[in-house]
Amino acid sequence: MPSFADFLFDAGLAIQNLAESLSGRALRLGVTGLSGAGKTIFVTALVQQLTLAARVAAQGGKNPLPVFRVHAEGRLVRGTIEPQPDDAVPRFAYEEHIATLTGPGGDSEKRAWPESTRRISELRLTLEFERETSFGRRNSQLSIDLVDYPGEWLLDLPLLGKSYQRWSQDTLEASLAPARAPLAAEWRAYVTSLDPAALSDEAVAQKAAMLFTAYLRACRAEPISASALPPGRFLMPGDLEGSPLLTFSPLPLTEGSEIAPQSLAGMMARRYDAYRNHIVRPFFRDHFARLDRQIVLVDVLAALNAGVGAVRDLEHALGEVLNAFRAGKNTLLTSLLRPRIDKILFAATKADHLNHVSHDRLEAILRRLTARAIARSEDVGAAIDVVALAAVRATHEANVGGRGNAALAAVVGISMAGERIGNEVFDGRTEAAIFPGELPRDPDAVFSGDMGVVDPRMADYRFVRFRPPIAQRDAAGMALPLPHIRLDRALQFLIGDRFD
């Protein structure tokens, strides 16, 4: 049953949302995904496409967003970056990220991928367009606040509904999974040797937290590549590193067990509650609960590389993600007082690592990974879709000689220096054709390990990291948008209805 504090929290949200609505509230689009999924690249590419697309079309260039209907119909007039809407939130460093992608000072040899998202940031983009009316086209505009935040923070939201005892129990049980157990051994041996009822001891808490953090980091790294690893700030501590907010650990407790205030368990429970109250709740109140639309970027290929355990862990993490969303169809009242996320797009990133013949299979795997969670959200009226995309396309396609007379559907690009396939190490300068393997026709196969291919070598995935593409310019020397795969489809689903 909701507490009085929960009632006050919701009342504060309603007042905040009503004030924003009356002052001309922009559409708030949340962009998230677990570590390495490509959040920074997605936001950078989206902003570049929408600020350059109209200019390219006006000059007779090729339409870079053919599925984004307002642009395809010639109604998109201009896209402009506006001043930062929230003074307390860092601005998304769009210009810096574009310079990194294309090469500082225009030097394409220095082009690189931007650093991963490590904190929340925001950018307002205003799109001017022509709206079709019974009296003809009329000028209009839509402001979009892009909110970029680490997916690890999103996985913290379920903690708001879990006691310290329940969280401890769930976390210790998860650490027994076959892939995680060896990595958890030292931490588990230490915390299970402790007496939760003993007097609190700061040195004990610090050692337990250190071992717990090392376990979480080992789970996130290859080859395990686990996804469900809350609390998120343990992996991205920032200026909180070493603070009591991050100096706690699960202990062997059961749900409903009594905890003495001065005990070791009492200290851990207070810090767990402080983490929820001072980190998780403010994020939910100030950012997450204000979102209208959401895209969740998913690195499915990394999970496939890591094996069945990582795939199942990703499925669990995506279920937790959707449980955290306040999803549903908006009415006039809810849009004013308690807006819901009425559209959610799950996007399998790095589609350019596969030939297009495998893109449908990649989408099918992602749909299978999110099937249970999607069914729950669709029941409350939210629109949900999945797509395989590459916000920035780093490869092109080719058919190369294969086994026997069969040609293989490959991708061609410049791999990052040091990437390796077998004994071959790439130098970061030479273009190479790579056959990445064949995804299974049946998406259920990724949960069994039986990839359903006649030749086992076809399931020997070879996903390597590619360098960004070399930026192109038009005849006048103006920058052209970077190539992409289905970014326009994502835009049409997420915001296309706002231009009708």
PDB file of C-alpha atoms in Angstrom, residues 176-463:
ATOM      1  CA  LEU A 176      24.830 -18.355  -8.000  1.00  0.00           C
ATOM      2  CA  ALA A 177      24.135 -18.447 -11.756  1.00  0.00           C
ATOM      3  CA  PRO A 178      26.740 -20.641 -13.501  1.00  0.00           C
ATOM      4  CA  ALA A 179      28.383 -17.746 -15.376  1.00  0.00           C
ATOM      5  CA  ARG A 180      28.498 -15.503 -12.299  1.00  0.00           C
ATOM      6  CA  ALA A 181      29.383 -17.948  -9.534  1.00  0.00           C
ATOM      7  CA  PRO A 182      33.173 -18.024 -10.155  1.00  0.00           C
ATOM      8  CA  LEU A 183      33.277 -14.219 -10.253  1.00  0.00           C
ATOM      9  CA  ALA A 184      31.244 -13.943  -7.043  1.00  0.00           C
ATOM     10  CA  ALA A 185      33.219 -16.525  -5.080  1.00  0.00           C
ATOM     11  CA  GLU A 186      35.504 -14.176  -3.098  1.00  0.00           C
ATOM     12  CA  TRP A 187      32.738 -11.679  -2.319  1.00  0.00           C
ATOM     13  CA  ARG A 188      30.231 -14.396  -1.355  1.00  0.00           C
ATOM     14  CA  ALA A 189      32.769 -16.159   0.853  1.00  0.00           C
ATOM     15  CA  TYR A 190      33.371 -12.917   2.726  1.00  0.00           C
ATOM     16  CA  VAL A 191      29.791 -11.716   3.235  1.00  0.00           C
ATOM     17  CA  THR A 192      28.440 -15.166   4.105  1.00  0.00           C
ATOM     18  CA  SER A 193      31.073 -15.402   6.846  1.00  0.00           C
ATOM     19  CA  LEU A 194      29.755 -12.213   8.453  1.00  0.00           C
ATOM     20  CA  ASP A 195      27.188 -12.028  11.239  1.00  0.00           C
ATOM     21  CA  PRO A 196      24.546  -9.478  10.148  1.00  0.00           C
ATOM     22  CA  ALA A 197      23.577  -9.009  13.828  1.00  0.00           C
ATOM     23  CA  ALA A 198      27.136  -8.066  14.875  1.00  0.00           C
ATOM     24  CA  LEU A 199      27.891  -4.449  15.739  1.00  0.00           C
ATOM     25  CA  SER A 200      28.460  -2.174  12.743  1.00  0.00           C
ATOM     26  CA  ASP A 201      32.057  -1.935  11.584  1.00  0.00           C
ATOM     27  CA  GLU A 202      33.193   0.560   8.949  1.00  0.00           C
ATOM     28  CA  ALA A 203      36.217  -1.516   7.901  1.00  0.00           C
ATOM     29  CA  VAL A 204      33.980  -4.535   7.311  1.00  0.00           C
ATOM     30  CA  ALA A 205      31.508  -2.442   5.294  1.00  0.00           C
ATOM     31  CA  GLN A 206      34.302  -1.035   3.129  1.00  0.00           C
ATOM     32  CA  LYS A 207      35.756  -4.471   2.361  1.00  0.00           C
ATOM     33  CA  ALA A 208      32.327  -5.925   1.582  1.00  0.00           C
ATOM     34  CA  ALA A 209      31.532  -3.000  -0.735  1.00  0.00           C
ATOM     35  CA  MET A 210      34.926  -3.278  -2.461  1.00  0.00           C
ATOM     36  CA  LEU A 211      34.483  -7.002  -3.144  1.00  0.00           C
ATOM     37  CA  PHE A 212      30.874  -6.499  -4.250  1.00  0.00           C
ATOM     38  CA  THR A 213      31.899  -3.764  -6.700  1.00  0.00           C
ATOM     39  CA  ALA A 214      34.699  -5.938  -8.100  1.00  0.00           C
ATOM     40  CA  TYR A 215      32.144  -8.715  -8.666  1.00  0.00           C
ATOM     41  CA  LEU A 216      29.774  -6.365 -10.520  1.00  0.00           C
ATOM     42  CA  ARG A 217      32.581  -5.062 -12.725  1.00  0.00           C
ATOM     43  CA  ALA A 218      33.740  -8.569 -13.558  1.00  0.00           C
ATOM     44  CA  CYS A 219      30.186  -9.521 -14.548  1.00  0.00           C
ATOM     45  CA  ARG A 220      29.878  -6.538 -16.869  1.00  0.00           C
ATOM     46  CA  ALA A 221      33.196  -7.226 -18.638  1.00  0.00           C
ATOM     47  CA  GLU A 222      33.685  -9.687 -21.455  1.00  0.00           C
ATOM     48  CA  PRO A 223      33.235 -12.588 -21.797  1.00  0.00           C
ATOM     49  CA  ILE A 224      30.307 -12.576 -19.303  1.00  0.00           C
ATOM     50  CA  SER A 225      28.761  -9.275 -20.483  1.00  0.00           C
ATOM     51  CA  ALA A 226      25.968  -9.402 -17.888  1.00  0.00           C
ATOM     52  CA  SER A 227      23.291  -6.712 -17.995  1.00  0.00           C
ATOM     53  CA  ALA A 228      21.262  -6.785 -14.758  1.00  0.00           C
ATOM     54  CA  LEU A 229      23.768  -5.331 -12.289  1.00  0.00           C
ATOM     55  CA  PRO A 230      22.181  -2.817  -9.908  1.00  0.00           C
ATOM     56  CA  PRO A 231      23.036  -0.578  -8.101  1.00  0.00           C
ATOM     57  CA  GLY A 232      24.160   1.307 -11.187  1.00  0.00           C
ATOM     58  CA  ARG A 233      26.332   3.885  -9.421  1.00  0.00           C
ATOM     59  CA  PHE A 234      28.621   1.128  -8.161  1.00  0.00           C
ATOM     60  CA  LEU A 235      29.751   0.784 -11.784  1.00  0.00           C
ATOM     61  CA  MET A 236      29.618   4.527 -12.514  1.00  0.00           C
ATOM     62  CA  PRO A 237      30.437   6.194  -9.176  1.00  0.00           C
ATOM     63  CA  GLY A 238      31.657   9.581 -10.418  1.00  0.00           C
ATOM     64  CA  ASP A 239      32.195  11.948  -7.483  1.00  0.00           C
ATOM     65  CA  LEU A 240      30.335   9.527  -5.169  1.00  0.00           C
ATOM     66  CA  GLU A 241      33.252   7.077  -5.136  1.00  0.00           C
ATOM     67  CA  GLY A 242      34.186   6.186  -1.565  1.00  0.00           C
ATOM     68  CA  SER A 243      31.129   7.840  -0.027  1.00  0.00           C
ATOM     69  CA  PRO A 244      28.833   5.971   2.416  1.00  0.00           C
ATOM     70  CA  LEU A 245      26.188   6.021  -0.328  1.00  0.00           C
ATOM     71  CA  LEU A 246      28.286   3.430  -2.166  1.00  0.00           C
ATOM     72  CA  THR A 247      29.728   1.627   0.872  1.00  0.00           C
ATOM     73  CA  PHE A 248      27.276  -1.176   1.401  1.00  0.00           C
ATOM     74  CA  SER A 249      26.726  -4.721   0.213  1.00  0.00           C
ATOM     75  CA  PRO A 250      24.086  -7.443   0.339  1.00  0.00           C
ATOM     76  CA  LEU A 251      24.177  -9.668   3.411  1.00  0.00           C
ATOM     77  CA  PRO A 252      22.660 -13.141   3.934  1.00  0.00           C
ATOM     78  CA  LEU A 253      19.194 -12.093   5.083  1.00  0.00           C
ATOM     79  CA  THR A 254      15.643 -13.179   4.367  1.00  0.00           C
ATOM     80  CA  GLU A 255      12.641 -11.020   3.528  1.00  0.00           C
ATOM     81  CA  GLY A 256      10.999  -9.692   6.692  1.00  0.00           C
ATOM     82  CA  SER A 257      13.910 -10.507   9.010  1.00  0.00           C
ATOM     83  CA  GLU A 258      14.436  -8.084  11.888  1.00  0.00           C
ATOM     84  CA  ILE A 259      17.404  -5.706  11.695  1.00  0.00           C
ATOM     85  CA  ALA A 260      18.810  -4.010  14.797  1.00  0.00           C
ATOM     86  CA  PRO A 261      19.715  -0.334  14.118  1.00  0.00           C
ATOM     87  CA  GLN A 262      23.273  -0.611  15.530  1.00  0.00           C
ATOM     88  CA  SER A 263      24.101  -3.861  13.777  1.00  0.00           C
ATOM     89  CA  LEU A 264      26.162  -4.406  10.641  1.00  0.00           C
ATOM     90  CA  ALA A 265      22.942  -5.152   8.771  1.00  0.00           C
ATOM     91  CA  GLY A 266      21.457  -1.948  10.210  1.00  0.00           C
ATOM     92  CA  MET A 267      24.357   0.102   8.805  1.00  0.00           C
ATOM     93  CA  MET A 268      24.055  -1.559   5.400  1.00  0.00           C
ATOM     94  CA  ALA A 269      20.279  -1.102   5.321  1.00  0.00           C
ATOM     95  CA  ARG A 270      20.548   2.623   6.192  1.00  0.00           C
ATOM     96  CA  ARG A 271      23.043   3.163   3.385  1.00  0.00           C
ATOM     97  CA  TYR A 272      20.895   1.197   0.954  1.00  0.00           C
ATOM     98  CA  ASP A 273      17.904   3.384   1.891  1.00  0.00           C
ATOM     99  CA  ALA A 274      20.041   6.516   1.567  1.00  0.00           C
ATOM    100  CA  TYR A 275      21.099   5.375  -1.915  1.00  0.00           C
ATOM    101  CA  ARG A 276      17.444   5.003  -2.915  1.00  0.00           C
ATOM    102  CA  ASN A 277      16.383   8.311  -1.356  1.00  0.00           C
ATOM    103  CA  HIS A 278      19.297  10.518  -2.422  1.00  0.00           C
ATOM    104  CA  ILE A 279      20.163   9.009  -5.809  1.00  0.00           C
ATOM    105  CA  VAL A 280      17.347   6.888  -7.235  1.00  0.00           C
ATOM    106  CA  ARG A 281      14.289   8.928  -6.185  1.00  0.00           C
ATOM    107  CA  PRO A 282      15.658  12.294  -7.432  1.00  0.00           C
ATOM    108  CA  PHE A 283      16.496  10.727 -10.797  1.00  0.00           C
ATOM    109  CA  PHE A 284      12.973   9.342 -11.043  1.00  0.00           C
ATOM    110  CA  ARG A 285      11.351  12.620  -9.974  1.00  0.00           C
ATOM    111  CA  ASP A 286      13.463  15.103 -11.904  1.00  0.00           C
ATOM    112  CA  HIS A 287      14.011  13.210 -15.130  1.00  0.00           C
ATOM    113  CA  PHE A 288      12.502   9.791 -15.634  1.00  0.00           C
ATOM    114  CA  ALA A 289       8.921  10.518 -14.554  1.00  0.00           C
ATOM    115  CA  ARG A 290       8.763  13.463 -16.979  1.00  0.00           C
ATOM    116  CA  LEU A 291       9.499  11.450 -20.147  1.00  0.00           C
ATOM    117  CA  ASP A 292       6.899  11.170 -22.919  1.00  0.00           C
ATOM    118  CA  ARG A 293       8.660   8.785 -25.291  1.00  0.00           C
ATOM    119  CA  GLN A 294      11.572   6.393 -24.785  1.00  0.00           C
ATOM    120  CA  ILE A 295      14.084   4.515 -26.917  1.00  0.00           C
ATOM    121  CA  VAL A 296      16.079   1.707 -25.310  1.00  0.00           C
ATOM    122  CA  LEU A 297      19.240   0.784 -27.205  1.00  0.00           C
ATOM    123  CA  VAL A 298      20.304  -2.848 -26.869  1.00  0.00           C
ATOM    124  CA  ASP A 299      23.622  -4.436 -27.840  1.00  0.00           C
ATOM    125  CA  VAL A 300      22.174  -7.833 -28.749  1.00  0.00           C
ATOM    126  CA  LEU A 301      25.331  -8.862 -30.609  1.00  0.00           C
ATOM    127  CA  ALA A 302      27.481  -8.563 -27.482  1.00  0.00           C
ATOM    128  CA  ALA A 303      25.105 -10.876 -25.609  1.00  0.00           C
ATOM    129  CA  LEU A 304      25.174 -13.392 -28.476  1.00  0.00           C
ATOM    130  CA  ASN A 305      28.949 -13.295 -28.421  1.00  0.00           C
ATOM    131  CA  ALA A 306      28.958 -14.018 -24.678  1.00  0.00           C
ATOM    132  CA  GLY A 307      26.602 -17.006 -24.846  1.00  0.00           C
ATOM    133  CA  VAL A 308      23.323 -18.259 -23.454  1.00  0.00           C
ATOM    134  CA  GLY A 309      23.921 -16.955 -19.924  1.00  0.00           C
ATOM    135  CA  ALA A 310      24.374 -13.393 -21.184  1.00  0.00           C
ATOM    136  CA  VAL A 311      21.269 -13.694 -23.381  1.00  0.00           C
ATOM    137  CA  ARG A 312      19.109 -14.784 -20.453  1.00  0.00           C
ATOM    138  CA  ASP A 313      20.570 -12.031 -18.281  1.00  0.00           C
ATOM    139  CA  LEU A 314      19.770  -9.474 -20.977  1.00  0.00           C
ATOM    140  CA  GLU A 315      16.180 -10.741 -21.152  1.00  0.00           C
ATOM    141  CA  HIS A 316      15.848 -10.244 -17.391  1.00  0.00           C
ATOM    142  CA  ALA A 317      17.386  -6.761 -17.569  1.00  0.00           C
ATOM    143  CA  LEU A 318      15.022  -5.691 -20.351  1.00  0.00           C
ATOM    144  CA  GLY A 319      12.078  -6.952 -18.305  1.00  0.00           C
ATOM    145  CA  GLU A 320      13.269  -4.841 -15.373  1.00  0.00           C
ATOM    146  CA  VAL A 321      13.610  -1.853 -17.710  1.00  0.00           C
ATOM    147  CA  LEU A 322      10.012  -2.087 -18.913  1.00  0.00           C
ATOM    148  CA  ASN A 323       8.737  -2.635 -15.383  1.00  0.00           C
ATOM    149  CA  ALA A 324      10.348   0.672 -14.448  1.00  0.00           C
ATOM    150  CA  PHE A 325       8.511   2.630 -17.140  1.00  0.00           C
ATOM    151  CA  ARG A 326       5.266   4.381 -16.311  1.00  0.00           C
ATOM    152  CA  ALA A 327       3.815   3.201 -19.590  1.00  0.00           C
ATOM    153  CA  GLY A 328       0.309   3.691 -20.946  1.00  0.00           C
ATOM    154  CA  LYS A 329      -1.929   5.719 -23.186  1.00  0.00           C
ATOM    155  CA  ASN A 330      -2.207   9.385 -22.191  1.00  0.00           C
ATOM    156  CA  THR A 331      -5.473  11.205 -21.628  1.00  0.00           C
ATOM    157  CA  LEU A 332      -5.832  14.963 -21.306  1.00  0.00           C
ATOM    158  CA  LEU A 333      -5.716  14.635 -17.512  1.00  0.00           C
ATOM    159  CA  THR A 334      -2.709  12.311 -17.352  1.00  0.00           C
ATOM    160  CA  SER A 335      -0.771  14.380 -19.881  1.00  0.00           C
ATOM    161  CA  LEU A 336      -1.214  17.410 -17.626  1.00  0.00           C
ATOM    162  CA  LEU A 337      -0.730  15.824 -14.203  1.00  0.00           C
ATOM    163  CA  ARG A 338       1.013  12.478 -14.576  1.00  0.00           C
ATOM    164  CA  PRO A 339       2.293  11.902 -18.105  1.00  0.00           C
ATOM    165  CA  ARG A 340       2.912   8.349 -19.186  1.00  0.00           C
ATOM    166  CA  ILE A 341       5.417   7.024 -21.662  1.00  0.00           C
ATOM    167  CA  ASP A 342       3.073   6.195 -24.522  1.00  0.00           C
ATOM    168  CA  LYS A 343       5.686   5.004 -27.033  1.00  0.00           C
ATOM    169  CA  ILE A 344       8.697   2.798 -26.347  1.00  0.00           C
ATOM    170  CA  LEU A 345      11.129   1.642 -29.024  1.00  0.00           C
ATOM    171  CA  PHE A 346      13.643  -1.129 -28.420  1.00  0.00           C
ATOM    172  CA  ALA A 347      16.496  -0.850 -30.893  1.00  0.00           C
ATOM    173  CA  ALA A 348      19.124  -3.508 -31.598  1.00  0.00           C
ATOM    174  CA  THR A 349      22.166  -1.381 -32.337  1.00  0.00           C
ATOM    175  CA  LYS A 350      25.207  -2.072 -34.515  1.00  0.00           C
ATOM    176  CA  ALA A 351      23.101  -3.484 -37.351  1.00  0.00           C
ATOM    177  CA  ASP A 352      25.921  -2.419 -39.652  1.00  0.00           C
ATOM    178  CA  HIS A 353      27.980  -5.277 -38.175  1.00  0.00           C
ATOM    179  CA  LEU A 354      25.648  -7.638 -40.078  1.00  0.00           C
ATOM    180  CA  ASN A 355      24.681  -7.864 -43.723  1.00  0.00           C
ATOM    181  CA  HIS A 356      21.104  -6.694 -44.316  1.00  0.00           C
ATOM    182  CA  VAL A 357      19.998 -10.288 -44.926  1.00  0.00           C
ATOM    183  CA  SER A 358      20.358 -10.861 -41.162  1.00  0.00           C
ATOM    184  CA  HIS A 359      18.607  -7.693 -39.973  1.00  0.00           C
ATOM    185  CA  ASP A 360      15.169  -9.324 -39.811  1.00  0.00           C
ATOM    186  CA  ARG A 361      16.635 -12.092 -37.668  1.00  0.00           C
ATOM    187  CA  LEU A 362      18.272  -9.547 -35.360  1.00  0.00           C
ATOM    188  CA  GLU A 363      14.911  -7.817 -34.903  1.00  0.00           C
ATOM    189  CA  ALA A 364      13.228 -11.164 -34.241  1.00  0.00           C
ATOM    190  CA  ILE A 365      15.760 -11.998 -31.515  1.00  0.00           C
ATOM    191  CA  LEU A 366      15.200  -8.622 -29.842  1.00  0.00           C
ATOM    192  CA  ARG A 367      11.430  -9.077 -30.048  1.00  0.00           C
ATOM    193  CA  ARG A 368      11.824 -12.477 -28.391  1.00  0.00           C
ATOM    194  CA  LEU A 369      14.000 -10.959 -25.660  1.00  0.00           C
ATOM    195  CA  THR A 370      11.349  -8.346 -24.859  1.00  0.00           C
ATOM    196  CA  ALA A 371       8.196 -10.408 -25.545  1.00  0.00           C
ATOM    197  CA  ARG A 372       6.991 -10.818 -21.965  1.00  0.00           C
ATOM    198  CA  ALA A 373       7.657  -7.237 -21.002  1.00  0.00           C
ATOM    199  CA  ILE A 374       6.070  -5.884 -24.196  1.00  0.00           C
ATOM    200  CA  ALA A 375       2.875  -7.839 -23.551  1.00  0.00           C
ATOM    201  CA  ARG A 376       2.478  -6.171 -20.144  1.00  0.00           C
ATOM    202  CA  SER A 377       3.015  -2.656 -21.512  1.00  0.00           C
ATOM    203  CA  GLU A 378       0.708  -3.148 -24.493  1.00  0.00           C
ATOM    204  CA  ASP A 379      -2.052  -4.178 -22.079  1.00  0.00           C
ATOM    205  CA  VAL A 380      -2.059  -0.629 -20.663  1.00  0.00           C
ATOM    206  CA  GLY A 381      -2.159   1.039 -24.072  1.00  0.00           C
ATOM    207  CA  ALA A 382       1.482   1.890 -24.757  1.00  0.00           C
ATOM    208  CA  ALA A 383       2.759   1.495 -28.337  1.00  0.00           C
ATOM    209  CA  ILE A 384       5.947  -0.586 -28.473  1.00  0.00           C
ATOM    210  CA  ASP A 385       8.102  -1.617 -31.403  1.00  0.00           C
ATOM    211  CA  VAL A 386      11.518  -3.104 -32.111  1.00  0.00           C
ATOM    212  CA  VAL A 387      13.998  -2.217 -34.838  1.00  0.00           C
ATOM    213  CA  ALA A 388      17.517  -3.149 -35.916  1.00  0.00           C
ATOM    214  CA  LEU A 389      19.474   0.036 -36.619  1.00  0.00           C
ATOM    215  CA  ALA A 390      22.846   1.698 -36.804  1.00  0.00           C
ATOM    216  CA  ALA A 391      22.681   5.391 -35.938  1.00  0.00           C
ATOM    217  CA  VAL A 392      26.007   5.783 -37.739  1.00  0.00           C
ATOM    218  CA  ARG A 393      26.796   3.188 -40.386  1.00  0.00           C
ATOM    219  CA  ALA A 394      30.463   2.212 -40.404  1.00  0.00           C
ATOM    220  CA  THR A 395      30.352  -0.499 -43.088  1.00  0.00           C
ATOM    221  CA  HIS A 396      29.053  -1.299 -46.540  1.00  0.00           C
ATOM    222  CA  GLU A 397      28.067  -4.699 -47.882  1.00  0.00           C
ATOM    223  CA  ALA A 398      29.554  -7.211 -50.271  1.00  0.00           C
ATOM    224  CA  ASN A 399      29.272 -10.860 -51.224  1.00  0.00           C
ATOM    225  CA  VAL A 400      32.559 -12.676 -50.832  1.00  0.00           C
ATOM    226  CA  GLY A 401      33.750 -16.126 -51.796  1.00  0.00           C
ATOM    227  CA  GLY A 402      32.715 -18.699 -49.263  1.00  0.00           C
ATOM    228  CA  ARG A 403      32.813 -22.415 -48.688  1.00  0.00           C
ATOM    229  CA  GLY A 404      32.374 -24.293 -51.958  1.00  0.00           C
ATOM    230  CA  ASN A 405      30.583 -22.152 -54.522  1.00  0.00           C
ATOM    231  CA  ALA A 406      28.371 -20.297 -52.020  1.00  0.00           C
ATOM    232  CA  ALA A 407      28.971 -16.573 -51.630  1.00  0.00           C
ATOM    233  CA  LEU A 408      28.825 -15.170 -48.107  1.00  0.00           C
ATOM    234  CA  ALA A 409      26.902 -11.994 -47.252  1.00  0.00           C
ATOM    235  CA  ALA A 410      29.678  -9.948 -45.666  1.00  0.00           C
ATOM    236  CA  VAL A 411      30.253  -6.437 -44.372  1.00  0.00           C
ATOM    237  CA  VAL A 412      33.223  -4.312 -45.368  1.00  0.00           C
ATOM    238  CA  GLY A 413      34.792  -1.654 -43.178  1.00  0.00           C
ATOM    239  CA  ILE A 414      37.906  -0.450 -41.409  1.00  0.00           C
ATOM    240  CA  SER A 415      38.239  -2.268 -38.096  1.00  0.00           C
ATOM    241  CA  MET A 416      39.539  -0.554 -34.998  1.00  0.00           C
ATOM    242  CA  ALA A 417      43.270  -1.028 -34.469  1.00  0.00           C
ATOM    243  CA  GLY A 418      43.938  -4.128 -32.405  1.00  0.00           C
ATOM    244  CA  GLU A 419      40.686  -5.921 -33.219  1.00  0.00           C
ATOM    245  CA  ARG A 420      41.284  -9.601 -33.800  1.00  0.00           C
ATOM    246  CA  ILE A 421      39.684 -12.528 -35.626  1.00  0.00           C
ATOM    247  CA  GLY A 422      41.599 -15.709 -34.913  1.00  0.00           C
ATOM    248  CA  ASN A 423      45.258 -14.949 -35.589  1.00  0.00           C
ATOM    249  CA  GLU A 424      44.520 -11.883 -37.714  1.00  0.00           C
ATOM    250  CA  VAL A 425      44.999  -8.524 -35.983  1.00  0.00           C
ATOM    251  CA  PHE A 426      43.678  -5.405 -37.751  1.00  0.00           C
ATOM    252  CA  ASP A 427      45.765  -2.254 -38.057  1.00  0.00           C
ATOM    253  CA  GLY A 428      42.961   0.345 -38.022  1.00  0.00           C
ATOM    254  CA  ARG A 429      43.787   1.605 -41.528  1.00  0.00           C
ATOM    255  CA  THR A 430      43.036  -1.229 -43.939  1.00  0.00           C
ATOM    256  CA  GLU A 431      39.534  -2.046 -45.171  1.00  0.00           C
ATOM    257  CA  ALA A 432      38.539  -5.681 -44.750  1.00  0.00           C
ATOM    258  CA  ALA A 433      35.546  -7.851 -45.676  1.00  0.00           C
ATOM    259  CA  ILE A 434      34.213  -9.797 -42.705  1.00  0.00           C
ATOM    260  CA  PHE A 435      31.582 -12.510 -42.611  1.00  0.00           C
ATOM    261  CA  PRO A 436      30.147 -12.113 -39.088  1.00  0.00           C
ATOM    262  CA  GLY A 437      28.288 -15.427 -38.915  1.00  0.00           C
ATOM    263  CA  GLU A 438      24.671 -16.365 -39.468  1.00  0.00           C
ATOM    264  CA  LEU A 439      21.956 -15.570 -36.926  1.00  0.00           C
ATOM    265  CA  PRO A 440      19.446 -18.360 -36.294  1.00  0.00           C
ATOM    266  CA  ARG A 441      16.100 -18.367 -38.078  1.00  0.00           C
ATOM    267  CA  ASP A 442      14.368 -19.337 -34.831  1.00  0.00           C
ATOM    268  CA  PRO A 443      14.954 -16.662 -32.154  1.00  0.00           C
ATOM    269  CA  ASP A 444      14.300 -19.230 -29.405  1.00  0.00           C
ATOM    270  CA  ALA A 445      17.587 -20.865 -30.402  1.00  0.00           C
ATOM    271  CA  VAL A 446      19.609 -18.123 -28.681  1.00  0.00           C
ATOM    272  CA  PHE A 447      18.266 -19.360 -25.329  1.00  0.00           C
ATOM    273  CA  SER A 448      19.283 -22.980 -25.924  1.00  0.00           C
ATOM    274  CA  GLY A 449      22.632 -22.542 -27.597  1.00  0.00           C
ATOM    275  CA  ASP A 450      21.451 -24.606 -30.565  1.00  0.00           C
ATOM    276  CA  MET A 451      21.769 -22.010 -33.302  1.00  0.00           C
ATOM    277  CA  GLY A 452      19.994 -24.145 -35.876  1.00  0.00           C
ATOM    278  CA  VAL A 453      22.599 -24.011 -38.638  1.00  0.00           C
ATOM    279  CA  VAL A 454      23.918 -26.958 -40.625  1.00  0.00           C
ATOM    280  CA  ASP A 455      27.528 -25.807 -40.474  1.00  0.00           C
ATOM    281  CA  PRO A 456      28.517 -24.904 -36.858  1.00  0.00           C
ATOM    282  CA  ARG A 457      31.061 -22.449 -38.204  1.00  0.00           C
ATOM    283  CA  MET A 458      28.186 -20.294 -39.465  1.00  0.00           C
ATOM    284  CA  ALA A 459      27.336 -19.553 -35.814  1.00  0.00           C
ATOM    285  CA  ASP A 460      30.937 -18.611 -35.047  1.00  0.00           C
ATOM    286  CA  TYR A 461      30.155 -14.914 -34.614  1.00  0.00           C
ATOM    287  CA  ARG A 462      32.846 -12.477 -35.630  1.00  0.00           C
ATOM    288  CA  PHE A 463      31.669  -9.103 -34.418  1.00  0.00           C
TER     289      PHE A 463
END
